[in-house]
XYZ file of C-alpha atoms in Angstrom:
67
model
C 23.901 -3.376 -6.877
C 20.599 -1.632 -4.862
C 18.492 -3.345 -2.958
C 14.603 -2.987 -3.025
C 13.225 -1.839 0.454
C 9.683 -2.982 0.542
C 8.610 -1.917 4.158
C 4.678 -2.035 3.667
C 1.990 -2.333 0.950
C -1.207 -0.831 0.093
C -4.169 -2.130 -1.015
C -7.500 -0.916 -2.107
C -10.349 -2.819 -0.392
C -11.937 -3.589 -4.312
C -9.457 -4.051 -5.957
C -10.348 -6.167 -9.040
C -6.582 -7.073 -10.582
C -5.238 -8.259 -7.700
C -6.441 -10.452 -5.123
C -5.570 -9.977 -1.084
C -4.434 -13.145 -0.858
C -1.740 -12.501 -3.564
C -1.780 -9.299 -2.003
C -1.377 -10.453 1.839
C 1.189 -13.990 0.847
C 3.608 -10.998 -0.790
C 3.256 -8.591 2.141
C 3.371 -11.764 4.159
C 7.384 -13.472 2.485
C 8.845 -9.642 2.727
C 7.590 -9.043 6.537
C 6.112 -5.940 5.446
C 3.015 -4.464 7.172
C -0.023 -4.531 4.154
C -3.085 -1.673 5.044
C -5.965 -1.214 2.938
C -7.592 1.555 1.676
C -11.568 1.059 2.584
C -13.111 1.686 -0.976
C -9.292 1.481 -2.552
C -9.649 -0.199 -6.160
C -6.394 -0.940 -8.265
C -5.874 2.932 -8.715
C -5.764 5.188 -6.730
C -7.460 8.918 -8.257
C -9.996 9.947 -6.222
C -9.428 13.147 -4.211
C -10.231 10.650 -0.872
C -8.095 8.447 -1.909
C -5.453 10.281 -3.795
C -5.072 12.063 0.058
C -4.627 8.420 2.068
C -2.005 7.321 -0.157
C -0.354 10.784 0.464
C -1.159 10.876 4.004
C 0.052 6.866 3.793
C 3.465 7.684 1.791
C 4.361 10.759 4.566
C 4.063 8.337 7.491
C 6.234 5.532 6.242
C 8.678 8.121 5.120
C 9.360 9.624 8.345
C 9.964 6.034 10.213
C 12.328 5.186 7.392
C 13.673 2.007 8.222
C 15.481 0.354 5.082
C 18.175 3.889 6.047
């Protein structure tokens, strides 16, 4: 079977669908780092948010700890 590898979570500072407490508890439960996008919402859609997301993904793919 396949396992999901949760290393990091990304959260929008102004997310109105999921609370920071919920995301923090999820990250803690899975021993994942939590990054907050300043000014971000639940859906990342602005050029700045998409650039942040792309950089965030690239940085994590270089440090693939899931094997």
